[in-house]
């Protein structure tokens, strides 16, 4: 589903756990795409096809799934990152993740071509998509979120959900860091929060007012 | 039938007496099996930093005579093996450890030659790394990925791995030669001491 510009959102519709997948289509050389959090290859409990579903959804939007040039991972958990290794192998795409996630990611068999950290990320040669990368720990130590100022889009990974936050009980989770990360991002001008999962909601929080209401809810709940 | 009834101990001793005696070589091999690992463990402890330099002499001095020779030989052999062209700190520690037992002109010469090789290697590695980084950064820009948020992980790069491997292959014979010479020299010193 095209969300804004060349950003496509693929909300996970299976019954098992998997993440929402996002694609910046045809932004790189030779019309190659950037995939953000490709999710599971196959979901662990119900064996639902994750990567194949993404490929099918991309194709139905006219996006060639074999032309992926870059995979950005918000964090290393397999429900976000597992398919990255297969995509890397099959398409030659580069994989980027924060250095603090790289150790655990490699224990899952992942290979990291690029380290992702705080700063600017330009995707494309002529009139590139200009993103800002935020290191936003809490759910995991090297969790990152991607902000697209021009379109006021925040790709939030597992930091923020609709009326909820990412869990902090997994290894490396940290509630104080999570609160600080959310507080920091709440100051951005945002029209779309693209969450990592469709938990009781599509995970696409749309509209400045709705985004503010969500941050207000979290502010009360987290006291930042 | 008036013979004395032998005890179990006496019977066992008689049996043991009939067993062939161990040769000197076999005794040495048994001692090597027992004391070699102790020397290697002392080396491991020192190289990992668990054992301080001031304690090294104490640990090695626990063993005297032939056992001491085995422990010190195993220690020195492990130290020579630990010389690593990519890890100058570890290599410096190897020499600190060896010098607790041996300090002579040959060791000084070996250390000097090794420093030269390590220096050459590090310099070439730095140059090759910079060249690879430049080439891969250019390829990344060409793909359309740039910005301060991105840093290459060259350790994962096939191109860098191949270059590093070729460089190591180039330097390995020189390093092995020094290791061998040093090892032989140290063995001679220990056996003659």
Tab-separated table of C-alpha atoms in Angstrom, chain A residues 28-29 94 99 112-117 120-124, chain B residues 140-153 156:
chain	number	residue	atom	x	y	z
A	28	UNK	CA	18.480	3.893	-5.260
A	29	UNK	CA	20.553	3.444	-8.387
A	94	UNK	CA	23.394	-4.337	1.877
A	99	UNK	CA	26.493	-1.336	15.992
A	112	UNK	CA	26.113	-6.438	8.773
A	113	UNK	CA	27.456	-4.384	5.873
A	114	UNK	CA	26.787	-0.959	7.331
A	115	UNK	CA	26.485	0.429	10.801
A	116	UNK	CA	23.573	2.748	11.325
A	117	UNK	CA	23.853	5.555	13.848
A	120	UNK	CA	21.549	12.038	8.241
A	121	UNK	CA	20.846	9.340	5.728
A	122	UNK	CA	20.401	10.260	2.101
A	123	UNK	CA	18.849	7.606	-0.114
A	124	UNK	CA	19.116	8.281	-3.821
B	140	UNK	CA	27.928	3.135	-1.739
B	141	UNK	CA	27.531	6.713	-2.917
B	142	UNK	CA	27.024	5.459	-6.453
B	143	UNK	CA	24.265	3.157	-5.213
B	144	UNK	CA	22.701	6.220	-3.656
B	145	UNK	CA	23.438	5.680	0.027
B	146	UNK	CA	25.252	8.420	1.888
B	147	UNK	CA	25.209	10.515	5.023
B	148	UNK	CA	26.618	10.725	8.506
B	149	UNK	CA	24.296	7.986	9.793
B	150	UNK	CA	26.063	5.308	7.761
B	151	UNK	CA	29.441	3.717	8.418
B	152	UNK	CA	30.945	0.837	6.476
B	153	UNK	CA	31.557	-2.392	8.371
B	156	UNK	CA	32.293	-7.910	6.758
